[in-house]
């Protein structure tokens, strides 16, 4: 069927537009299609990786429960190497650290905790790693290293629910160094932070016991010092009392 003049003009205009912009439009559409396909492939890959990470973590849990440290080390290494960007790696590092500590392998536990501090994406996992590694250093007697580790906490870590735990751990380290005033300050700060949390009453009681024991030690230490100081001071003369004249006031 023949086209009228107006239709022919529209067709000619459309052909001219296509000749000018057709290749560019095709490239854009093709690019979008490739991007969508690539995204779908990436999502499929990520789901596959998460599935593998989840399975490895579950196997790690079973190995930790069975106290099979050789298998714990193998599986945690696999998680960190192959799935280090997933939450399963962060959880696995903390779980492996605990299993190694229970198995008296502090060196392996410290390596797992340091990985958590350096590589975990979630600041709560980093905070936990830092607190637990500081606890290992406390047990080893490396008090200064423990304090440096705690003081190196990032703002994101300190904004987690573990502020009180950081203060408590600093108190433990200061107490171990016999820096009683510093320990008292940190325990008091921990208690103040815990008072606003109804779910931390048990933890607050533990910190209060530490503070009470610390205060008892301070008093016990101060008593002999006070007695020695008072013994070195010469006795004062008794106050002079005017003889009574028998007059009534």
PDB file of C-alpha atoms in Angstrom:
ATOM      1  CA  UNK A   1       0.000   0.000   0.000  1.00  0.00           C
ATOM      2  CA  UNK A   2       1.402   3.350  -1.010  1.00  0.00           C
ATOM      3  CA  UNK A   3       2.285   5.786   1.753  1.00  0.00           C
ATOM      4  CA  UNK A   4       0.965   9.303   1.617  1.00  0.00           C
ATOM      5  CA  UNK A   5       3.357  12.229   1.624  1.00  0.00           C
ATOM      6  CA  UNK A   6       3.157  12.820   5.386  1.00  0.00           C
ATOM      7  CA  UNK A   7       3.945   9.189   6.224  1.00  0.00           C
ATOM      8  CA  UNK A   8       6.872   9.204   3.787  1.00  0.00           C
ATOM      9  CA  UNK A   9       8.277  12.294   5.506  1.00  0.00           C
ATOM     10  CA  UNK A  10       7.982  10.586   8.917  1.00  0.00           C
ATOM     11  CA  UNK A  11       9.717   7.444   7.635  1.00  0.00           C
ATOM     12  CA  UNK A  12      12.501   9.503   6.065  1.00  0.00           C
ATOM     13  CA  UNK A  13      12.940  11.448   9.320  1.00  0.00           C
ATOM     14  CA  UNK A  14      13.079   8.227  11.332  1.00  0.00           C
ATOM     15  CA  UNK A  15      15.673   6.725   8.964  1.00  0.00           C
ATOM     16  CA  UNK A  16      17.783   9.842   9.240  1.00  0.00           C
ATOM     17  CA  UNK A  17      17.582   9.755  13.054  1.00  0.00           C
ATOM     18  CA  UNK A  18      18.500   6.080  13.132  1.00  0.00           C
ATOM     19  CA  UNK A  19      21.455   6.609  10.817  1.00  0.00           C
ATOM     20  CA  UNK A  20      22.666   9.356  13.187  1.00  0.00           C
ATOM     21  CA  UNK A  21      21.967   7.785  16.586  1.00  0.00           C
ATOM     22  CA  UNK A  22      21.270   4.101  15.899  1.00  0.00           C
ATOM     23  CA  UNK A  23      24.786   2.822  16.549  1.00  0.00           C
ATOM     24  CA  UNK A  24      25.095   4.775  19.793  1.00  0.00           C
ATOM     25  CA  UNK A  25      21.695   3.568  20.985  1.00  0.00           C
ATOM     26  CA  UNK A  26      22.573  -0.022  20.150  1.00  0.00           C
ATOM     27  CA  UNK A  27      25.830   0.316  22.120  1.00  0.00           C
ATOM     28  CA  UNK A  28      23.973   1.708  25.154  1.00  0.00           C
ATOM     29  CA  UNK A  29      21.363  -1.049  25.082  1.00  0.00           C
ATOM     30  CA  UNK A  30      24.053  -3.682  24.616  1.00  0.00           C
ATOM     31  CA  UNK A  31      26.053  -2.188  27.494  1.00  0.00           C
ATOM     32  CA  UNK A  32      23.035  -2.257  29.782  1.00  0.00           C
ATOM     33  CA  UNK A  33      22.315  -5.858  28.820  1.00  0.00           C
ATOM     34  CA  UNK A  34      25.933  -6.863  29.515  1.00  0.00           C
ATOM     35  CA  UNK A  35      25.885  -5.020  32.861  1.00  0.00           C
ATOM     36  CA  UNK A  36      22.653  -6.727  33.899  1.00  0.00           C
ATOM     37  CA  UNK A  37      23.991 -10.099  32.841  1.00  0.00           C
ATOM     38  CA  UNK A  38      27.255  -9.450  34.661  1.00  0.00           C
ATOM     39  CA  UNK A  39      25.397  -8.410  37.813  1.00  0.00           C
ATOM     40  CA  UNK A  40      23.288 -11.550  37.696  1.00  0.00           C
ATOM     41  CA  UNK A  41      26.396 -13.701  37.244  1.00  0.00           C
ATOM     42  CA  UNK A  42      28.096 -11.889  40.141  1.00  0.00           C
ATOM     43  CA  UNK A  43      25.033 -12.394  42.357  1.00  0.00           C
ATOM     44  CA  UNK A  44      24.994 -16.066  41.442  1.00  0.00           C
ATOM     45  CA  UNK A  45      28.705 -16.337  42.247  1.00  0.00           C
ATOM     46  CA  UNK A  46      28.266 -14.525  45.559  1.00  0.00           C
ATOM     47  CA  UNK A  47      25.410 -16.778  46.572  1.00  0.00           C
ATOM     48  CA  UNK A  48      27.573 -19.765  45.737  1.00  0.00           C
ATOM     49  CA  UNK A  49      30.475 -18.385  47.775  1.00  0.00           C
ATOM     50  CA  UNK A  50      28.216 -17.644  50.738  1.00  0.00           C
ATOM     51  CA  UNK A  51      26.866 -21.150  50.573  1.00  0.00           C
ATOM     52  CA  UNK A  52      30.382 -22.594  50.637  1.00  0.00           C
ATOM     53  CA  UNK A  53      31.407 -20.230  53.463  1.00  0.00           C
ATOM     54  CA  UNK A  54      28.349 -21.237  55.487  1.00  0.00           C
ATOM     55  CA  UNK A  55      29.087 -24.933  55.022  1.00  0.00           C
ATOM     56  CA  UNK A  56      32.735 -24.425  56.028  1.00  0.00           C
ATOM     57  CA  UNK A  57      31.715 -22.463  59.120  1.00  0.00           C
ATOM     58  CA  UNK A  58      29.299 -25.193  60.198  1.00  0.00           C
ATOM     59  CA  UNK A  59      32.060 -27.765  59.813  1.00  0.00           C
ATOM     60  CA  UNK A  60      34.360 -25.494  61.834  1.00  0.00           C
ATOM     61  CA  UNK A  61      31.779 -25.379  64.624  1.00  0.00           C
ATOM     62  CA  UNK A  62      31.687 -29.180  64.730  1.00  0.00           C
ATOM     63  CA  UNK A  63      35.498 -29.374  64.808  1.00  0.00           C
ATOM     64  CA  UNK A  64      35.662 -26.832  67.654  1.00  0.00           C
ATOM     65  CA  UNK A  65      33.055 -28.767  69.651  1.00  0.00           C
ATOM     66  CA  UNK A  66      35.057 -31.962  69.120  1.00  0.00           C
ATOM     67  CA  UNK A  67      38.272 -30.114  70.148  1.00  0.00           C
ATOM     68  CA  UNK A  68      39.898 -31.216  66.888  1.00  0.00           C
ATOM     69  CA  UNK A  69      42.445 -28.398  66.710  1.00  0.00           C
ATOM     70  CA  UNK A  70      44.125 -29.630  63.545  1.00  0.00           C
ATOM     71  CA  UNK A  71      40.792 -29.535  61.708  1.00  0.00           C
ATOM     72  CA  UNK A  72      39.957 -26.166  63.318  1.00  0.00           C
ATOM     73  CA  UNK A  73      43.157 -24.661  61.926  1.00  0.00           C
ATOM     74  CA  UNK A  74      42.540 -26.156  58.480  1.00  0.00           C
ATOM     75  CA  UNK A  75      38.950 -24.916  58.242  1.00  0.00           C
ATOM     76  CA  UNK A  76      39.625 -21.474  59.688  1.00  0.00           C
ATOM     77  CA  UNK A  77      42.487 -21.037  57.234  1.00  0.00           C
ATOM     78  CA  UNK A  78      40.145 -21.974  54.388  1.00  0.00           C
ATOM     79  CA  UNK A  79      37.550 -19.459  55.589  1.00  0.00           C
ATOM     80  CA  UNK A  80      40.049 -16.624  55.862  1.00  0.00           C
ATOM     81  CA  UNK A  81      41.775 -17.370  52.547  1.00  0.00           C
ATOM     82  CA  UNK A  82      38.742 -18.121  50.358  1.00  0.00           C
ATOM     83  CA  UNK A  83      35.895 -16.276  52.072  1.00  0.00           C
ATOM     84  CA  UNK A  84      37.642 -13.489  53.971  1.00  0.00           C
ATOM     85  CA  UNK A  85      35.127 -10.845  52.916  1.00  0.00           C
ATOM     86  CA  UNK A  86      32.163 -12.664  54.451  1.00  0.00           C
ATOM     87  CA  UNK A  87      30.759 -12.525  57.971  1.00  0.00           C
ATOM     88  CA  UNK A  88      31.479 -16.262  58.233  1.00  0.00           C
ATOM     89  CA  UNK A  89      35.204 -15.518  58.173  1.00  0.00           C
ATOM     90  CA  UNK A  90      34.843 -12.979  60.991  1.00  0.00           C
ATOM     91  CA  UNK A  91      32.821 -15.406  63.102  1.00  0.00           C
ATOM     92  CA  UNK A  92      35.135 -18.252  62.209  1.00  0.00           C
ATOM     93  CA  UNK A  93      38.253 -16.360  63.289  1.00  0.00           C
ATOM     94  CA  UNK A  94      36.756 -15.652  66.721  1.00  0.00           C
ATOM     95  CA  UNK A  95      35.546 -19.229  67.074  1.00  0.00           C
ATOM     96  CA  UNK A  96      38.938 -20.634  66.065  1.00  0.00           C
ATOM     97  CA  UNK A  97      40.694 -18.277  68.499  1.00  0.00           C
ATOM     98  CA  UNK A  98      38.566 -19.566  71.386  1.00  0.00           C
ATOM     99  CA  UNK A  99      39.158 -23.174  70.375  1.00  0.00           C
ATOM    100  CA  UNK A 100      42.911 -22.576  70.230  1.00  0.00           C
ATOM    101  CA  UNK A 101      42.900 -20.861  73.631  1.00  0.00           C
ATOM    102  CA  UNK A 102      40.947 -23.769  75.116  1.00  0.00           C
ATOM    103  CA  UNK A 103      43.598 -26.018  73.570  1.00  0.00           C
ATOM    104  CA  UNK A 104      46.429 -23.981  75.160  1.00  0.00           C
ATOM    105  CA  UNK A 105      47.674 -22.661  71.825  1.00  0.00           C
ATOM    106  CA  UNK A 106      47.854 -18.957  72.575  1.00  0.00           C
ATOM    107  CA  UNK A 107      50.043 -18.236  69.546  1.00  0.00           C
ATOM    108  CA  UNK A 108      47.434 -19.518  67.083  1.00  0.00           C
ATOM    109  CA  UNK A 109      44.663 -17.737  69.001  1.00  0.00           C
ATOM    110  CA  UNK A 110      46.546 -14.430  68.853  1.00  0.00           C
ATOM    111  CA  UNK A 111      46.981 -14.790  65.087  1.00  0.00           C
ATOM    112  CA  UNK A 112      43.233 -15.358  64.607  1.00  0.00           C
ATOM    113  CA  UNK A 113      42.337 -12.382  66.810  1.00  0.00           C
ATOM    114  CA  UNK A 114      44.831 -10.132  65.036  1.00  0.00           C
ATOM    115  CA  UNK A 115      43.286 -11.109  61.691  1.00  0.00           C
ATOM    116  CA  UNK A 116      39.892 -10.089  63.052  1.00  0.00           C
ATOM    117  CA  UNK A 117      41.223  -6.698  64.155  1.00  0.00           C
ATOM    118  CA  UNK A 118      42.935  -6.079  60.812  1.00  0.00           C
ATOM    119  CA  UNK A 119      40.381  -7.461  58.349  1.00  0.00           C
ATOM    120  CA  UNK A 120      36.888  -7.768  59.825  1.00  0.00           C
ATOM    121  CA  UNK A 121      34.389  -5.472  58.109  1.00  0.00           C
ATOM    122  CA  UNK A 122      31.956  -5.255  61.018  1.00  0.00           C
ATOM    123  CA  UNK A 123      33.332  -2.940  63.761  1.00  0.00           C
ATOM    124  CA  UNK A 124      31.689  -5.098  66.442  1.00  0.00           C
ATOM    125  CA  UNK A 125      33.791  -8.080  65.388  1.00  0.00           C
ATOM    126  CA  UNK A 126      36.904  -5.882  65.379  1.00  0.00           C
ATOM    127  CA  UNK A 127      36.040  -4.638  68.864  1.00  0.00           C
ATOM    128  CA  UNK A 128      35.586  -8.201  70.122  1.00  0.00           C
ATOM    129  CA  UNK A 129      38.870  -9.256  68.565  1.00  0.00           C
ATOM    130  CA  UNK A 130      40.683  -6.364  70.236  1.00  0.00           C
ATOM    131  CA  UNK A 131      39.121  -7.050  73.647  1.00  0.00           C
ATOM    132  CA  UNK A 132      39.912 -10.749  73.531  1.00  0.00           C
ATOM    133  CA  UNK A 133      43.478 -10.236  72.332  1.00  0.00           C
ATOM    134  CA  UNK A 134      44.006  -7.722  75.134  1.00  0.00           C
ATOM    135  CA  UNK A 135      42.760 -10.417  77.520  1.00  0.00           C
ATOM    136  CA  UNK A 136      45.334 -12.883  76.159  1.00  0.00           C
ATOM    137  CA  UNK A 137      48.082 -10.271  76.601  1.00  0.00           C
ATOM    138  CA  UNK A 138      46.851  -9.676  80.164  1.00  0.00           C
ATOM    139  CA  UNK A 139      47.183 -13.399  80.919  1.00  0.00           C
ATOM    140  CA  UNK A 140      50.687 -13.379  79.424  1.00  0.00           C
ATOM    141  CA  UNK A 141      51.739 -10.402  81.547  1.00  0.00           C
ATOM    142  CA  UNK A 142      52.168  -8.110  78.521  1.00  0.00           C
ATOM    143  CA  UNK A 143      50.290  -5.272  80.202  1.00  0.00           C
ATOM    144  CA  UNK A 144      51.739  -2.376  78.207  1.00  0.00           C
ATOM    145  CA  UNK A 145      51.036  -4.161  74.911  1.00  0.00           C
ATOM    146  CA  UNK A 146      47.483  -4.796  76.054  1.00  0.00           C
ATOM    147  CA  UNK A 147      46.943  -1.142  76.915  1.00  0.00           C
ATOM    148  CA  UNK A 148      48.396  -0.023  73.576  1.00  0.00           C
ATOM    149  CA  UNK A 149      46.069  -2.410  71.774  1.00  0.00           C
ATOM    150  CA  UNK A 150      43.004  -1.070  73.615  1.00  0.00           C
ATOM    151  CA  UNK A 151      44.051   2.541  73.157  1.00  0.00           C
ATOM    152  CA  UNK A 152      44.379   1.893  69.420  1.00  0.00           C
ATOM    153  CA  UNK A 153      40.638   1.239  69.131  1.00  0.00           C
ATOM    154  CA  UNK A 154      39.006   3.046  66.224  1.00  0.00           C
ATOM    155  CA  UNK A 155      36.042   5.399  66.579  1.00  0.00           C
ATOM    156  CA  UNK A 156      33.816   2.801  64.904  1.00  0.00           C
ATOM    157  CA  UNK A 157      34.864   0.143  67.415  1.00  0.00           C
ATOM    158  CA  UNK A 158      34.298   2.460  70.355  1.00  0.00           C
ATOM    159  CA  UNK A 159      30.814   3.302  69.088  1.00  0.00           C
ATOM    160  CA  UNK A 160      29.769  -0.358  69.451  1.00  0.00           C
ATOM    161  CA  UNK A 161      28.058  -1.658  72.631  1.00  0.00           C
ATOM    162  CA  UNK A 162      31.487  -2.591  74.013  1.00  0.00           C
ATOM    163  CA  UNK A 163      32.543   0.785  75.481  1.00  0.00           C
ATOM    164  CA  UNK A 164      32.062  -0.553  79.013  1.00  0.00           C
ATOM    165  CA  UNK A 165      34.075  -3.664  78.144  1.00  0.00           C
ATOM    166  CA  UNK A 166      36.952  -1.516  76.905  1.00  0.00           C
ATOM    167  CA  UNK A 167      36.946   0.469  80.153  1.00  0.00           C
ATOM    168  CA  UNK A 168      36.736  -2.762  82.181  1.00  0.00           C
ATOM    169  CA  UNK A 169      39.659  -4.288  80.291  1.00  0.00           C
ATOM    170  CA  UNK A 170      41.752  -1.150  80.797  1.00  0.00           C
ATOM    171  CA  UNK A 171      40.958  -1.409  84.511  1.00  0.00           C
ATOM    172  CA  UNK A 172      42.186  -5.024  84.568  1.00  0.00           C
ATOM    173  CA  UNK A 173      45.430  -4.065  82.849  1.00  0.00           C
ATOM    174  CA  UNK A 174      46.050  -1.094  85.132  1.00  0.00           C
ATOM    175  CA  UNK A 175      45.285  -3.216  88.193  1.00  0.00           C
ATOM    176  CA  UNK A 176      47.783  -5.842  87.031  1.00  0.00           C
ATOM    177  CA  UNK A 177      50.390  -3.061  86.845  1.00  0.00           C
ATOM    178  CA  UNK A 178      49.390  -1.950  90.371  1.00  0.00           C
ATOM    179  CA  UNK A 179      48.230   1.410  89.027  1.00  0.00           C
ATOM    180  CA  UNK A 180      45.338   1.511  91.440  1.00  0.00           C
ATOM    181  CA  UNK A 181      44.102   5.053  90.777  1.00  0.00           C
ATOM    182  CA  UNK A 182      43.968   4.383  87.020  1.00  0.00           C
ATOM    183  CA  UNK A 183      42.201   1.064  87.590  1.00  0.00           C
ATOM    184  CA  UNK A 184      39.626   2.740  89.854  1.00  0.00           C
ATOM    185  CA  UNK A 185      38.949   5.394  87.200  1.00  0.00           C
ATOM    186  CA  UNK A 186      38.359   2.785  84.488  1.00  0.00           C
ATOM    187  CA  UNK A 187      36.143   0.528  86.606  1.00  0.00           C
ATOM    188  CA  UNK A 188      34.080   3.549  87.644  1.00  0.00           C
ATOM    189  CA  UNK A 189      33.718   4.569  83.988  1.00  0.00           C
ATOM    190  CA  UNK A 190      32.638   1.032  83.069  1.00  0.00           C
ATOM    191  CA  UNK A 191      29.977   1.037  85.781  1.00  0.00           C
ATOM    192  CA  UNK A 192      28.647   4.414  84.622  1.00  0.00           C
ATOM    193  CA  UNK A 193      28.278   3.046  81.083  1.00  0.00           C
ATOM    194  CA  UNK A 194      26.579  -0.125  82.298  1.00  0.00           C
ATOM    195  CA  UNK A 195      24.031   1.690  84.472  1.00  0.00           C
ATOM    196  CA  UNK A 196      22.061   2.758  81.396  1.00  0.00           C
ATOM    197  CA  UNK A 197      21.761  -0.830  80.125  1.00  0.00           C
ATOM    198  CA  UNK A 198      19.098  -2.999  81.749  1.00  0.00           C
ATOM    199  CA  UNK A 199      20.530  -6.119  80.091  1.00  0.00           C
ATOM    200  CA  UNK A 200      23.949  -5.744  81.752  1.00  0.00           C
ATOM    201  CA  UNK A 201      23.101  -6.014  85.444  1.00  0.00           C
ATOM    202  CA  UNK A 202      25.125  -9.206  85.879  1.00  0.00           C
ATOM    203  CA  UNK A 203      28.154  -7.675  84.178  1.00  0.00           C
ATOM    204  CA  UNK A 204      27.774  -4.515  86.278  1.00  0.00           C
ATOM    205  CA  UNK A 205      27.827  -6.642  89.438  1.00  0.00           C
ATOM    206  CA  UNK A 206      31.117  -8.219  88.359  1.00  0.00           C
ATOM    207  CA  UNK A 207      32.702  -4.820  87.733  1.00  0.00           C
ATOM    208  CA  UNK A 208      31.342  -3.565  91.083  1.00  0.00           C
ATOM    209  CA  UNK A 209      33.016  -6.508  92.837  1.00  0.00           C
ATOM    210  CA  UNK A 210      36.310  -5.601  91.182  1.00  0.00           C
ATOM    211  CA  UNK A 211      35.938  -1.991  92.273  1.00  0.00           C
ATOM    212  CA  UNK A 212      35.012  -2.980  95.838  1.00  0.00           C
ATOM    213  CA  UNK A 213      38.020  -5.292  96.030  1.00  0.00           C
ATOM    214  CA  UNK A 214      40.238  -2.562  94.633  1.00  0.00           C
ATOM    215  CA  UNK A 215      38.983  -0.037  97.185  1.00  0.00           C
ATOM    216  CA  UNK A 216      39.572  -2.567  99.966  1.00  0.00           C
ATOM    217  CA  UNK A 217      43.132  -2.981  98.763  1.00  0.00           C
ATOM    218  CA  UNK A 218      43.661   0.761  98.669  1.00  0.00           C
ATOM    219  CA  UNK A 219      42.367   1.112 102.248  1.00  0.00           C
ATOM    220  CA  UNK A 220      44.487  -1.810 103.427  1.00  0.00           C
ATOM    221  CA  UNK A 221      47.551  -0.293 101.795  1.00  0.00           C
ATOM    222  CA  UNK A 222      46.842   3.178 103.131  1.00  0.00           C
ATOM    223  CA  UNK A 223      46.285   2.073 106.766  1.00  0.00           C
ATOM    224  CA  UNK A 224      49.924   1.100 107.563  1.00  0.00           C
ATOM    225  CA  UNK A 225      51.133   4.236 105.805  1.00  0.00           C
ATOM    226  CA  UNK A 226      48.804   6.401 107.890  1.00  0.00           C
ATOM    227  CA  UNK A 227      49.899   4.637 111.089  1.00  0.00           C
ATOM    228  CA  UNK A 228      53.567   5.153 110.254  1.00  0.00           C
ATOM    229  CA  UNK A 229      52.940   8.801 109.450  1.00  0.00           C
ATOM    230  CA  UNK A 230      51.115   9.458 112.719  1.00  0.00           C
ATOM    231  CA  UNK A 231      53.871   7.727 114.705  1.00  0.00           C
ATOM    232  CA  UNK A 232      56.460  10.089 113.266  1.00  0.00           C
ATOM    233  CA  UNK A 233      54.570  13.195 114.348  1.00  0.00           C
ATOM    234  CA  UNK A 234      55.477  14.415 117.891  1.00  0.00           C
ATOM    235  CA  UNK A 235      52.526  14.463 120.286  1.00  0.00           C
ATOM    236  CA  UNK A 236      50.912  17.824 120.772  1.00  0.00           C
ATOM    237  CA  UNK A 237      50.677  19.421 124.192  1.00  0.00           C
ATOM    238  CA  UNK A 238      47.333  18.995 125.882  1.00  0.00           C
ATOM    239  CA  UNK A 239      45.105  22.045 125.734  1.00  0.00           C
ATOM    240  CA  UNK A 240      45.449  24.484 128.624  1.00  0.00           C
ATOM    241  CA  UNK A 241      42.368  24.613 130.806  1.00  0.00           C
ATOM    242  CA  UNK A 242      41.843  27.669 133.010  1.00  0.00           C
ATOM    243  CA  UNK A 243      41.357  26.810 136.685  1.00  0.00           C
ATOM    244  CA  UNK A 244      37.770  26.946 137.763  1.00  0.00           C
ATOM    245  CA  UNK A 245      36.850  29.863 140.033  1.00  0.00           C
ATOM    246  CA  UNK A 246      33.620  28.264 141.078  1.00  0.00           C
ATOM    247  CA  UNK A 247      31.638  31.096 139.517  1.00  0.00           C
ATOM    248  CA  UNK A 248      28.547  30.191 137.580  1.00  0.00           C
ATOM    249  CA  UNK A 249      28.254  31.470 133.987  1.00  0.00           C
TER     250      UNK A 249
END
